[in-house]
Structure formats: C-alpha cells, structure tokens
XYZ file of C-alpha atoms in Angstrom:
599
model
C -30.812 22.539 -5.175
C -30.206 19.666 -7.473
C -26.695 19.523 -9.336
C -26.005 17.601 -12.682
C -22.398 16.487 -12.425
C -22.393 13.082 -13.071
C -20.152 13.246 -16.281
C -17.447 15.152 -14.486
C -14.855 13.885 -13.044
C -14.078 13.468 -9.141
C -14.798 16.570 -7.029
C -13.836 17.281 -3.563
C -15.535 19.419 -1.126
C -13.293 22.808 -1.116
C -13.437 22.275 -5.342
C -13.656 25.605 -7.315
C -15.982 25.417 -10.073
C -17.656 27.095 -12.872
C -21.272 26.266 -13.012
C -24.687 26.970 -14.783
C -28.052 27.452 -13.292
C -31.778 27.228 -14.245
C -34.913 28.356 -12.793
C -37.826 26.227 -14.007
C -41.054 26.503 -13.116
C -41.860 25.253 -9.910
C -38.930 22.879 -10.041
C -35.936 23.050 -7.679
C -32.772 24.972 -8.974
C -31.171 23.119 -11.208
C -26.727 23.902 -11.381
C -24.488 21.711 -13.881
C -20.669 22.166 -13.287
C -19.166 22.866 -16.200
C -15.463 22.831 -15.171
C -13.203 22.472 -12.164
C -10.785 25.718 -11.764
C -7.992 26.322 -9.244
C -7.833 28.402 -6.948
C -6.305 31.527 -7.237
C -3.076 32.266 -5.014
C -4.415 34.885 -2.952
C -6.904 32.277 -1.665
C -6.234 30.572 1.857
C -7.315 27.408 3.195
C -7.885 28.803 7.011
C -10.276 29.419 10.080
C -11.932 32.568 10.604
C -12.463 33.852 13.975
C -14.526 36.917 15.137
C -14.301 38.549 18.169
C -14.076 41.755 20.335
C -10.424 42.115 19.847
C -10.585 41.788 16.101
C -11.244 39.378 13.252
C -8.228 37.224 12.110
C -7.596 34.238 9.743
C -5.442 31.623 11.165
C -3.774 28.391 9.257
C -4.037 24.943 10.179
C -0.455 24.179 10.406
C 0.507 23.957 14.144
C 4.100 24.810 12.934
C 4.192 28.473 14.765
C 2.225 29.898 11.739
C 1.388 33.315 12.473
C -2.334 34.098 12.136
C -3.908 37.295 9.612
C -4.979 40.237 11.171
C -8.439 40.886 8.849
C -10.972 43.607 8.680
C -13.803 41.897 10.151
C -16.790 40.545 7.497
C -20.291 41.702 8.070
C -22.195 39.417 9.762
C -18.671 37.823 10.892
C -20.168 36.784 14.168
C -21.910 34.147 12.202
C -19.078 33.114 10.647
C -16.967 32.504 13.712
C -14.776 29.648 14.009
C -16.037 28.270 10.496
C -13.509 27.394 7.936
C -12.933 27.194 4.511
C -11.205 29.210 1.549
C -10.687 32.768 2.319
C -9.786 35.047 -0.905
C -7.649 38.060 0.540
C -5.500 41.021 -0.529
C -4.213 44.219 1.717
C -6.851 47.412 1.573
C -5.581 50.645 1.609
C -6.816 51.879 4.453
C -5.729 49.273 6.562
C -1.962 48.525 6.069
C -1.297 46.263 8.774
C -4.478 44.155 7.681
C -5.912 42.078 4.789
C -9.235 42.461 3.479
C -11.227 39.280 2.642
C -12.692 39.871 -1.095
C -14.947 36.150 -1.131
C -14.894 33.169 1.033
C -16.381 29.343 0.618
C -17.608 27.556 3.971
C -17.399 23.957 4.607
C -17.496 23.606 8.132
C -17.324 24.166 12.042
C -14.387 23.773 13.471
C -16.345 22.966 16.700
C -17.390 19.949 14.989
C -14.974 16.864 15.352
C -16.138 15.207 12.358
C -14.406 18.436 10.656
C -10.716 16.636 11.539
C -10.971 14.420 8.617
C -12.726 16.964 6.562
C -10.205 19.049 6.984
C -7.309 16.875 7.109
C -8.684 15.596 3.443
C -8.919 18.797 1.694
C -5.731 20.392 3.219
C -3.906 17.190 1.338
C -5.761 17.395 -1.551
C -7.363 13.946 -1.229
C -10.238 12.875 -3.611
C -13.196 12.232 -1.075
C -16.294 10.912 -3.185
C -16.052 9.126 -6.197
C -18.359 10.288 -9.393
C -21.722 9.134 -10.060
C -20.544 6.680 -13.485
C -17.966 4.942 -11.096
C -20.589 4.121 -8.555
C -22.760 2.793 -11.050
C -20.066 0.946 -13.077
C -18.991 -0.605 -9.331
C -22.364 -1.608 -8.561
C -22.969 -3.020 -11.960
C -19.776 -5.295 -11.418
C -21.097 -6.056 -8.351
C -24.484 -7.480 -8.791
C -23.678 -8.999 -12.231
C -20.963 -11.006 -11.267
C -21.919 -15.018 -10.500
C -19.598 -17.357 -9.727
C -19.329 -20.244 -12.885
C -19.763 -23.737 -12.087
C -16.017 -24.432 -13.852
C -14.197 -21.916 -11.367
C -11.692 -24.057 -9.191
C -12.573 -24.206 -5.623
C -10.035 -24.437 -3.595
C -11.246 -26.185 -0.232
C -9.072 -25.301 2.453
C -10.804 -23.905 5.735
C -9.584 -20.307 5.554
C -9.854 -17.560 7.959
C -9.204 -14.146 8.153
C -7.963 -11.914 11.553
C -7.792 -8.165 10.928
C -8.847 -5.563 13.105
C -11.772 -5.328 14.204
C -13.362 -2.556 12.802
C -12.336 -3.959 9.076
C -14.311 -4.164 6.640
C -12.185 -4.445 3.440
C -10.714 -7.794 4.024
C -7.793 -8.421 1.931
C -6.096 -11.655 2.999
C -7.089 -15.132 4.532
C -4.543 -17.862 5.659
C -4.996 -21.285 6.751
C -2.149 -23.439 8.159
C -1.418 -27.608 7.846
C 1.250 -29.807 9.109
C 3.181 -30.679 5.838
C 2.348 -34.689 5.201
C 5.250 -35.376 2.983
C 7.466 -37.704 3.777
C 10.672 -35.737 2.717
C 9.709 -32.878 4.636
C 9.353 -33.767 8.725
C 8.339 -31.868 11.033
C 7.120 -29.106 7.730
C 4.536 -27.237 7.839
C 2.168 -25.708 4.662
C 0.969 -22.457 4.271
C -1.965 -20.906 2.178
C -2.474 -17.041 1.621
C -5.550 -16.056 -0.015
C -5.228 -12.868 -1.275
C -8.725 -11.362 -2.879
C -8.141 -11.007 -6.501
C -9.536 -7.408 -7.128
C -7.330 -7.657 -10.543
C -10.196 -10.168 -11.763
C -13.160 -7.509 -11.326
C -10.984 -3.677 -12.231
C -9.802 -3.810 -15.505
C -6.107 -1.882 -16.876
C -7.248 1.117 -18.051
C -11.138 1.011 -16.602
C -12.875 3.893 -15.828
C -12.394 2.326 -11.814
C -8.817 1.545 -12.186
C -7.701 5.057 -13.298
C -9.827 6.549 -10.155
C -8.160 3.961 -8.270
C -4.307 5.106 -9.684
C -5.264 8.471 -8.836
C -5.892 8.066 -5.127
C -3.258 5.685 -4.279
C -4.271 3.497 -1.707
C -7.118 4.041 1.347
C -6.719 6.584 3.699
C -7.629 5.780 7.350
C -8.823 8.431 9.677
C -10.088 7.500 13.346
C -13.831 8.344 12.237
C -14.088 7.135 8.979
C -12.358 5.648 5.777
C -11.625 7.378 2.178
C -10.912 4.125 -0.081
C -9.342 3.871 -2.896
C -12.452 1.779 -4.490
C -16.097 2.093 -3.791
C -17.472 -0.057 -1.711
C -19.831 -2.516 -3.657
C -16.421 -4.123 -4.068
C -13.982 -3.039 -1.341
C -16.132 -3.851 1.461
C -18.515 -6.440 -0.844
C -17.842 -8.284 -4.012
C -13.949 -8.581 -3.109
C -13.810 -8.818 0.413
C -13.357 -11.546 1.953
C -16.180 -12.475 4.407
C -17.223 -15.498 6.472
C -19.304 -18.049 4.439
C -18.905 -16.531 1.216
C -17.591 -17.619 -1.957
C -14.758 -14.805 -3.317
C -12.701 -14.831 -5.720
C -8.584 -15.549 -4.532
C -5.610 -16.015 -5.463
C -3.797 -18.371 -3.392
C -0.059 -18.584 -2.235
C 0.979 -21.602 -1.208
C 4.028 -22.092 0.474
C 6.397 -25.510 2.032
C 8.338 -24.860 5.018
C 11.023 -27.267 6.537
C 10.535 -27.214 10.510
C 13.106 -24.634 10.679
C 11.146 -22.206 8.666
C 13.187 -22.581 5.522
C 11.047 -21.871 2.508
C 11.533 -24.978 0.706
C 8.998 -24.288 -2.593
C 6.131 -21.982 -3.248
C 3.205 -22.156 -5.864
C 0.074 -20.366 -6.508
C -3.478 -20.954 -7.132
C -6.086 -18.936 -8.789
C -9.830 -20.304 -7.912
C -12.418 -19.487 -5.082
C -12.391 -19.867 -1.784
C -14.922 -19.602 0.800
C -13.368 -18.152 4.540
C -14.969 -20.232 7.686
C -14.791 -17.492 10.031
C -13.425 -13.563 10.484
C -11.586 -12.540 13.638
C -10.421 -9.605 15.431
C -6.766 -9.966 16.724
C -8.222 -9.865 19.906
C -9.966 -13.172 19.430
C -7.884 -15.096 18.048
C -5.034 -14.179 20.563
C -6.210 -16.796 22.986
C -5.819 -19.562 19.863
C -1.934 -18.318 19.816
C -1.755 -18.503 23.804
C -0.874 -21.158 26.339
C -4.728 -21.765 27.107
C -4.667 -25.234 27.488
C -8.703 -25.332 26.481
C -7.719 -23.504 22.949
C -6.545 -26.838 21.013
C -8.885 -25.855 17.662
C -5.849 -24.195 16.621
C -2.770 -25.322 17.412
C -1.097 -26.113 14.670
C -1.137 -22.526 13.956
C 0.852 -21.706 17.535
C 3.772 -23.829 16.317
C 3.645 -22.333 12.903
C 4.061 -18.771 14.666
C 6.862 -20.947 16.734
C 8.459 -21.706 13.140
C 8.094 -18.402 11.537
C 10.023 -16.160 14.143
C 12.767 -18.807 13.503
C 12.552 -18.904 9.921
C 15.980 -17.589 8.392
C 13.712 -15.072 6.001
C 12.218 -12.915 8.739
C 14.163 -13.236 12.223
C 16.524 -10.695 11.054
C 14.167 -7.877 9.768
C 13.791 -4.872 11.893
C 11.404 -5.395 14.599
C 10.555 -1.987 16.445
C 7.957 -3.024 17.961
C 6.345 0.033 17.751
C 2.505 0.431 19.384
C -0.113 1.572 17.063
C -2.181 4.899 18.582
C -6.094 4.533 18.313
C -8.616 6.900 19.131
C -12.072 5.640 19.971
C -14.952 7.824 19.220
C -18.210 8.409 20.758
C -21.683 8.537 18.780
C -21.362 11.875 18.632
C -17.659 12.007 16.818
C -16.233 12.830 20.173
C -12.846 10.977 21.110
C -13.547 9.260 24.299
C -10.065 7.286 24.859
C -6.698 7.693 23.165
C -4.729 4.558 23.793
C -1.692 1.891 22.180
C -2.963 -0.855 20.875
C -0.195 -3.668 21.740
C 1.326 -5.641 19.466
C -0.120 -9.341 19.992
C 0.808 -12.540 18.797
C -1.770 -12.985 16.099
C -0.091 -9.559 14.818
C 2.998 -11.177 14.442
C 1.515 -14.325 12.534
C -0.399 -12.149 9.764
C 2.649 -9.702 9.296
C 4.966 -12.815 8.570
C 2.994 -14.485 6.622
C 2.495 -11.562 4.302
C 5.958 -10.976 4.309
C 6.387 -14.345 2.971
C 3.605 -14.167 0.478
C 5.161 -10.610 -0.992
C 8.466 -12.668 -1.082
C 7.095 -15.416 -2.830
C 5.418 -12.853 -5.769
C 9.202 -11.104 -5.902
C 10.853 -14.020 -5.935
C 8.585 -15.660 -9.345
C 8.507 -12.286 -11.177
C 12.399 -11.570 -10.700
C 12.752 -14.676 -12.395
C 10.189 -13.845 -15.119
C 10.581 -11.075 -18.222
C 7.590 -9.566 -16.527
C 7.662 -5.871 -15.457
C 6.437 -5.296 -11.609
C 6.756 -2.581 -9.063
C 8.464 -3.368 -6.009
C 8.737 -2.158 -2.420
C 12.018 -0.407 -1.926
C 13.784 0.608 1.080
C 17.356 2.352 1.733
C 19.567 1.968 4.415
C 20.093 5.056 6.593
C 23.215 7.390 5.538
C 25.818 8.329 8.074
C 24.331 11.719 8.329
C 21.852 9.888 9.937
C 23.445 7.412 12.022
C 25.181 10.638 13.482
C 22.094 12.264 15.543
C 20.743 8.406 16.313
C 24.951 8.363 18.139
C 23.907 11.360 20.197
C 20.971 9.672 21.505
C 22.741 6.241 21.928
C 25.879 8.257 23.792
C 23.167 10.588 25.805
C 21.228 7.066 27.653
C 25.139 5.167 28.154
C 24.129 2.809 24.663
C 26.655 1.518 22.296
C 26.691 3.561 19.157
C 26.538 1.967 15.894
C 29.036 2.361 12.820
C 28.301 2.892 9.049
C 29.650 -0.597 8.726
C 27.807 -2.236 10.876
C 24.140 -1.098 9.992
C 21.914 -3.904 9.098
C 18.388 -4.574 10.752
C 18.985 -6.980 13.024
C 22.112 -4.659 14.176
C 19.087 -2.649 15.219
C 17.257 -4.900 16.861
C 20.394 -6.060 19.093
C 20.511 -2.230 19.805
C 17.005 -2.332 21.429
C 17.694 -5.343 23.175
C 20.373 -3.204 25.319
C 18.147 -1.152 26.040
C 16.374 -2.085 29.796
C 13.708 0.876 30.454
C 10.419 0.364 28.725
C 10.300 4.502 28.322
C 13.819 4.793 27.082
C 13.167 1.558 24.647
C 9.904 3.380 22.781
C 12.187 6.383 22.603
C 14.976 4.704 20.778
C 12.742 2.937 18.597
C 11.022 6.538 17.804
C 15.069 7.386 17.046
C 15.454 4.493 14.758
C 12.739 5.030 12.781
C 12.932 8.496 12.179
C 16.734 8.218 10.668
C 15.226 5.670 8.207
C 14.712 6.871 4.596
C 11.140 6.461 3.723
C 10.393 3.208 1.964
C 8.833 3.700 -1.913
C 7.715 2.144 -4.486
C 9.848 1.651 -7.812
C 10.479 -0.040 -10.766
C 13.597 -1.333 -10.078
C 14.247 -3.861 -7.710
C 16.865 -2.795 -5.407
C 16.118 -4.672 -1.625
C 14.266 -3.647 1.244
C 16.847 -2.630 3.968
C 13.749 -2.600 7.024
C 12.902 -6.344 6.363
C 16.635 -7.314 5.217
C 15.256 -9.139 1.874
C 17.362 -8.805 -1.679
C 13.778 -8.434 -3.534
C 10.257 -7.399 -2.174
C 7.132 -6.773 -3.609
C 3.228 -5.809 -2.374
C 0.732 -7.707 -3.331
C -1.443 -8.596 -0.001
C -3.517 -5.616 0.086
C -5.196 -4.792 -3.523
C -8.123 -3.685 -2.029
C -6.716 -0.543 -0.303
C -3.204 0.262 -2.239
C -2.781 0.571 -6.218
C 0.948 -0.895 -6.071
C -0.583 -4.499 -4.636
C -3.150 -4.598 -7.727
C -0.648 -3.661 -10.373
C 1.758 -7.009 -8.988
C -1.673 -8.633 -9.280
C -1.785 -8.025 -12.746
C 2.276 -8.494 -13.846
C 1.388 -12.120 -11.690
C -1.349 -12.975 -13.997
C 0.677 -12.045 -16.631
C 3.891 -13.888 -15.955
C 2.004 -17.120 -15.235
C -0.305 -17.118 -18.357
C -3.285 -16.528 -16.499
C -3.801 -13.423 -18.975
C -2.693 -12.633 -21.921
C -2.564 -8.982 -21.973
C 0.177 -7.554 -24.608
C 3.002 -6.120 -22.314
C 3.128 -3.262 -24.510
C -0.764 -2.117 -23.214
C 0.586 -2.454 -19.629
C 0.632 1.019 -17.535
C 4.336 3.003 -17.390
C 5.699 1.509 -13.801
C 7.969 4.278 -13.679
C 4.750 6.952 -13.899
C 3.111 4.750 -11.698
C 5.653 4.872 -8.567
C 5.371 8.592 -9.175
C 1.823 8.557 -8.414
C 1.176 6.281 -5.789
C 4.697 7.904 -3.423
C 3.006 11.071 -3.575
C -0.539 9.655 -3.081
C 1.008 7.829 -0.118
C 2.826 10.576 1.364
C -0.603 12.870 1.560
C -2.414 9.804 2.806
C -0.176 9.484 5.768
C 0.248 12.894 6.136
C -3.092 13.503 6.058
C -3.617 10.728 8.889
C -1.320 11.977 11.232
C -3.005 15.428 11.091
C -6.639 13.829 12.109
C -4.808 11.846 15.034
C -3.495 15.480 16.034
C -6.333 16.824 16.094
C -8.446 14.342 17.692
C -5.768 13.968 20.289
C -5.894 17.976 21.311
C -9.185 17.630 21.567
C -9.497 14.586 23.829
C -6.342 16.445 26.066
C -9.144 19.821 25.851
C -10.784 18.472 28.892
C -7.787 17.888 31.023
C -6.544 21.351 31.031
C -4.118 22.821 33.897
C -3.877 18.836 34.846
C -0.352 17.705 35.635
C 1.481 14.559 33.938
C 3.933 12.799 33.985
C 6.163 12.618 30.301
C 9.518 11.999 29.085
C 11.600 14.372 26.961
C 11.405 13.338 23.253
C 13.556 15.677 21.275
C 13.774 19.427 20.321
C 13.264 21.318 17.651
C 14.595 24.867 16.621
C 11.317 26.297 18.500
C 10.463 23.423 21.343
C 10.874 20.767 23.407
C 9.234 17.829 22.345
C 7.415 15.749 25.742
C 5.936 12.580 25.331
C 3.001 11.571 28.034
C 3.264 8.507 30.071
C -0.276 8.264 30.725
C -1.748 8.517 26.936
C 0.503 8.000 23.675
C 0.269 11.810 23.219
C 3.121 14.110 22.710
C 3.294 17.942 22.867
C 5.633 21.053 23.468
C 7.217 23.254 26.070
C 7.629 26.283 23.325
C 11.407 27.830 23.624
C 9.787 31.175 23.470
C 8.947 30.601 27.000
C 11.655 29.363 28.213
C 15.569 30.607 28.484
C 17.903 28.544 27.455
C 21.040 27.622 26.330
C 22.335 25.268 23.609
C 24.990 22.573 24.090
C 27.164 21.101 22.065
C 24.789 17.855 21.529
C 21.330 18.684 19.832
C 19.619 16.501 22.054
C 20.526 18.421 25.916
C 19.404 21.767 27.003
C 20.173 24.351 30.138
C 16.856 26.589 30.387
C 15.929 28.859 32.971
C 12.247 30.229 33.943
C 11.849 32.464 36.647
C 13.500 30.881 39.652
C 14.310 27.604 38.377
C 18.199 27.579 37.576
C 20.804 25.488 36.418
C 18.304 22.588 35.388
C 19.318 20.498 32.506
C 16.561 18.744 29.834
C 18.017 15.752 27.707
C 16.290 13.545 25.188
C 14.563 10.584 27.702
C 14.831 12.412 30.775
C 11.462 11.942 33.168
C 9.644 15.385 33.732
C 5.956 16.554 35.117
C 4.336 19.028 33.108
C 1.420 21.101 33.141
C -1.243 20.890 30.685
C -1.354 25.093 29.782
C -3.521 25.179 25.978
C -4.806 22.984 23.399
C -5.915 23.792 20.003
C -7.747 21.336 18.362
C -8.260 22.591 14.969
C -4.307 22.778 14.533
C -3.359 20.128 16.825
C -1.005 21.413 18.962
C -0.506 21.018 22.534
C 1.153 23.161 24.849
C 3.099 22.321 28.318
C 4.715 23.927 31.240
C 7.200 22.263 33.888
C-alpha cells in the first residue's frame, strides 16, 4: 500500500491519523494522510498478553504499575505479547474488567529491536524525518563545493571519538607554543564542524532540528537530530576530507593558564579518525609511541590548568551494551574512563569557555549551559550516606566542586567510591540551558556555553550562529534571531525525553541480557531504597535491580538509608546503603525493565 505524505509534517510510528484511500485499477492502494489527531484518553500505550488465565494489558513503566484485567480479543492468541495503543472502557457485564473497543500494533515485544521502538514512542520522540527534509538535506549535500577563496587552515587535525561514531563533531590538533614570551606554552586548535554554514535560521531543517533537540542514542541505533547526508556526511568530520570548521584557537602558558584565544572560520581537512581506544597508547608511557607526544604533556598541562582542576570529576563509568547481529545484547559492561577521554573533555571545556567568554563580552544574545549548586535539602540525605560509611559530611558553606572531589578522595573502597559518586550526582540539580548566564556549579566556571557538538544538540548550533554574529561573520538583523528564552524551553524538555528515553532502552536491554542467568547467584552491594525496594547494584555487570519490600518484613530506622527485615528464618539482619550482599537472580522482565532479587 503506497502512502502520499510527503507534505505533512513529521510522523512517528504510534501517530493517529485521518487518512483517504483509493482503489485504482490494478494499481496498489493508494492512502494520503490528511491530518495527525491525538489520541483519545481512554487509549493506552501497553502490551497485551493472552493466556489461559485471562487476557490483561500491562504498562511499560516498571514502577509497580498494576496491569488491566481485559476481556480477551478474538483471535487474542495472535496478538499475544504484541504492543501498541489499546482503546479501552469498562463493559457492563464485566465490572472488574475493561473491554478493548480498537487497538494499533507496532510490534513484538519478543523482538529486542522493539526497546528503542518502544522507548521512542513512549517519550514522544520524532523518529523519521519527512520526505521534503530528506530531499532539501540531500540537495545541500550534493550541491555544496568547496570555493577556491575559502581559507584553509593547514594544521594536521585529528579526531578521537568512540568508535562506533559516525557524526563527528570536533577535531583538535596540539603544538608547542614558539613564541618567545610564552616558554614552555603550548597552542591549541579545536575544529568544530560548522553545521551553522549549511542549516539556515528559520529553514525548513532547522525548525525539524529545534523540535527534536539534540540526538538520541540507544544501544542499537541512533535518532538524530539532522538527517544524515549531513550529520554523518557533508558536516562530519572524516579522515582526508575537506569540511567546513570553525576553529578555536587557544595560548596556554606551561601552567595551563589561558593566556589569549581567537577563532578561525575556513576548512580543514582531518589526517586521521580514532577510537579512544587507539589513541590511548599515544597518551601512555609506551616508549615506541613518540608520533604524539606533545599531546601527552598537553594532557600533563591541562589537568593542571587553573580552569579545569577544580571542576567536579566523578569519574563515573559509562554502561554499554554490545549487540549481536540479531539485536541480541551479548555483553553489558563499563567502559573506563581513559586518558584520551580526559584530553577531548578538557579541551571542549576550554573551547565552550572560550565562545562564553567572547559573547559575554559582546551585545550578542546566546544560550548558555547552566548549572545550580545543590540545596541543603540535598546535602542532607548525601550526610546520611557520608555518616552511614564513617565519611566527613559536608556543610552548606563549604559546597563547591572540588569540595566534592576531596570527598571522593577519602573514600578507599572502589565499591563504596562508585556509590558515593552515584550519591553526588543524584543530589545535583539537573544542568539546563538558559538565556541568562548564571555559572555552571559542576565545572566551577562563572560563564559556560555549548558549542562543540552542533551536529547532535540544537543549543551548540544556535551559539554557532550568535558567534557568527558577534564577530561579523554574518550579518543577520538581531531582531530575525529565534526567542532564546522559547528556545531553552524546547530543547530542556527535548533533552529530558532523550535521556529518559535512553535510560529506558539500557533497562530493557539489560533485563534481557540478565534473562539468561536466571536463579544464578551474585554478588552486589546495597544502593539505596525506595518507598517499595531495595535498590542492589551487581559487582559482576554494571546492572542494578530490586529486592521488592513486599517480600520482605521490615522495619524502618531513623536514617533512610538502613533497614531491619526479616524473611522466614533470617532475623535481626540489618541492610545499609554500601553494604556487600549475594542475591539470587528470581525474574526479569524485559519489556519493562525490571529486575527482581532475593538474598
């Protein structure tokens, strides 16, 4: 069946529409949407399961919700375990059930490519862009030629990103500073690609791009925030290719004092793309890696410099699944933290300093990256935990950063360590974007900014564009430029789904990779507790689940972070947040992504 939607605007799979069809002659059905609708509120976004014991309808939330008993559908058997939106209201005749009145399929829930699927349409995320965008990108794509008068600016660049990337924002490239007034100095260059350039204010790409935000990342696949003839082609930047940049270029002193900054519009062409991985041995004490050493002491300089030795520095693993062929998770592991980590993250730090620093001193509107120190309420339940593990609490007064950081340092046992930094970062207020520049408490700067990424997240490409605009590169009228204030609104909420919507995949993909260790017995640390369970954290895999309350009897103490429980003969045991336990594996359910222990 062949639909004619290209003049609508973005639709999602789960979209309600209103539609027309034709029948002509021995031609293929032909349906043209004429309008998106919402969805009613009796309509559910759920699972529907048929079996002997009944047919029910059960959320995706793994908060406890409760499922819906249902009369069962004709034909249900075929639509076991499928999900999608279910349309329901209570039938007379069955008061203690609902009655499903019309239902809309998109999936198995037996499929693990469904995760994302389902993770995407439960946050509302726009999945596929429309048919004139895709054109317009491509057209922008294959027409653009570099000009003969563009400046080229010929410094051997490289990029290291992970190395699955594909939408490769940033290059660097490191010298020893020549200048006689500045020993022992070093120069750095950030090429950032310049996606303002090619995505116009006001396009029909940039208000698609607005709209979602940034990228969303999910272990099997990628929703970006601009189609890919120029996220993963015209602007990224690859090895041996000419792209479009603009370049920040920054003097340090040999103690890592930012001396002066500049920056350069132009092209630049990046010698080589690495992994982390890779280039790790360049940053190591391999005596045969020389090619780049000038880059170790840089890293040397940097986690001296006065601008960045004092931000917070968790040091906080990142999970990653990897997947099989077949979508299947095959290992669940922490990627460590390496030294080539630390070298991009600094540098961009600096580079987003840099860009805060020139437009602070400009007339120019930008948005900047805000962050809030935690309030005492806070500071209270991270006490508990410091008091619980023998730590030195932390006063209102005292809260900076690196007060943080010192924290961790007391802190001996690698366990206990990832659960204070869990602590930490939970009491901190969610950093967001805004029109007002008001400090960033995480990294302890006065000003900051993004502008590293504009491939993958909207905020970067509007500082792109107030950058252009405060150095005279364009001439826009400031009065044509977008409402910043509108604009934060957009891309907080687009970035709270996205990571929302993230963290529900990993879930998922996580219960299902613990499916096939069922009844097995680990060893895990105690994490927290909620009103309803008992948070434990595996040592073996970065994978946390429950002990549920409901099975257990226990008592509350005065501290929210120790428990007395009881189940059957076990008496007079006592749980506190870090203790070491060994737990049974007893359920996991993939679809919500819960897991469930025992002791």
């Amino acid at each position: 069946m062949f639909c004619r939607a290209s003049g609508k605007n973005n639709l999602n799979i789960g979209d309600l529409v209103v539609a027309s069809v034709k029948f002509p002659k021995e031609q293929s059905h032909e349906v043209s949407i004429l309008k998106r609708i919402k969805y009613p509120k009796n309509y559910m976004f759920a699972v529907y399961f048929n079996s002997k014991a009944g047919a029910k309808l059960a959320l995706f939330s793994n908060k406890g919700d409760k499922s819906l008993s249902v009369v069962p559908l004709k034909m249900g058997e075929n639509l076991d375990q499928k999900f999608g939106y279910f349309a329901i209201g209570r039938p007379s005749k069955y008061p203690k059930k609902f009655k499903i009145h019309d239902f809309h399929i998109f999936g198995s829930i037996n499929c693990p490519s469904s995760f994302s699927k389902i993770a995407a349409i439960g946050w509302n995320l726009r999945q596929f862009f429309p048919k004139k965008i895709l054109d317009e990108a491509k057209k922008i794509f294959e027409n653009y030629k570099i000009s003969k008068n563009e400046h080229q600016i010929s410094k051997p660049f490289i990029t290291i990103d992970p190395d699955d990337a594909k939408d490769l924002d940033d290059a660097i490239c490191i010298e020893a500073d020549k200048s006689k007034n500045n020993p022992g100095g070093i120069v750095l260059y950030v090429g950032i690609a310049d996606v303002s350039f090619f995505v116009e204010t006001n396009s029909i790409i940039d208000i698609e791009a607005l709209k979602r935000g940034n990228s969303t990342y999910f272990p099997d696949k990628v929703i970006p925030m601009l189609p890919e003839d120029l996220s993963n082609n015209l602007c990224s930047l690859k090895e041996n290719s000419p792209k479009k940049a603009v370049v920040v270029k920054m003097h340090l002193d040999h103690k890592g004092y930012k001396i002066k900054h500049e920056f350069i519009r132009g092209i630049i062409s990046v010698k080589k793309n690495y992994s982390y991985e890779n280039f790790e041995a360049y940053l190591s004490d391999c005596a045969t890696k020389k090619k780049y050493s000038g880059y170790k002491r840089a890293l040397n300089i940097l986690k001296e410099s006065p601008h960045l030795k004092n931000r917070l520095n968790l040091k906080l693993a990142e999970k990653k699944i990897s997947i099989s062929s077949e979508g299947y998770p095959t290992n669940i592991f922490e990627k460590a933290s390496l030294k080539s980590n630390e070298l991009i993250e600094m540098m961009m730090i600096l580079a987003n300093l840099c860009v805060s620093q020139t437009l602070s001193q400009s007339i120019t509107k930008y948005i900047s990256r805000y962050h809030e120190k935690p309030d005492k309420h806070a500071l209270k339940d991270l006490n508990i935990f410091m008091s619980l593990n023998d730590l030195t609490t932390i006063r209102e007064k005292q809260v900076t950063s690196n007060s943080f950081n010192e924290l961790l340092k007391q802190c001996k046992y690698p366990e206990k360590k990832k659960l204070l930094s869990d602590a930490v970062l939970r009491i901190l207020p969610k950093a967001k974007y805004s029109e007002i520049d008001a400090g960033h408490f995480g990294l302890n700067l006065p000003l900051y900014c993004h502008f590293t990424s504009p491939i993958r997240r909207y905020a970067d490409l509007t500082v792109h564009r107030s950058l252009a605009f405060a150095l005279k590169w364009k001439m826009d009228d400031l009065d044509s430029m977008k409402d910043h204030r509108a604009i934060c609104q957009i891309i907080n909420e687009s970035e709270k789904k996205s990571v929302g919507a993230e963290r529900e995949s990993l879930d998922r993909y996580s219960a299902l990779f613990m499916s096939n260790h069922v009844d097995d017995y680990f060893d895990g640390v105690v994490s927290g507790a909620s009103r309803f369970c008992i948070f434990i954290r595996l040592k073996k895999f970065p994978i946390e689940g429950v002990l549920l309350k409901k099975d257990l009897v226990f008592e509350r103490r005065k501290t929210r972070s120790s428990f007395n429980f009881e189940k059957s003969k076990t008496r007079d045991k006592g749980l506190f947040t870090g203790d070491e336990v060994r737990v049974k594996l007893v359920s996991t359910t993939p679809y919500n992504g819960s897991i469930t222990f025992s002791l």
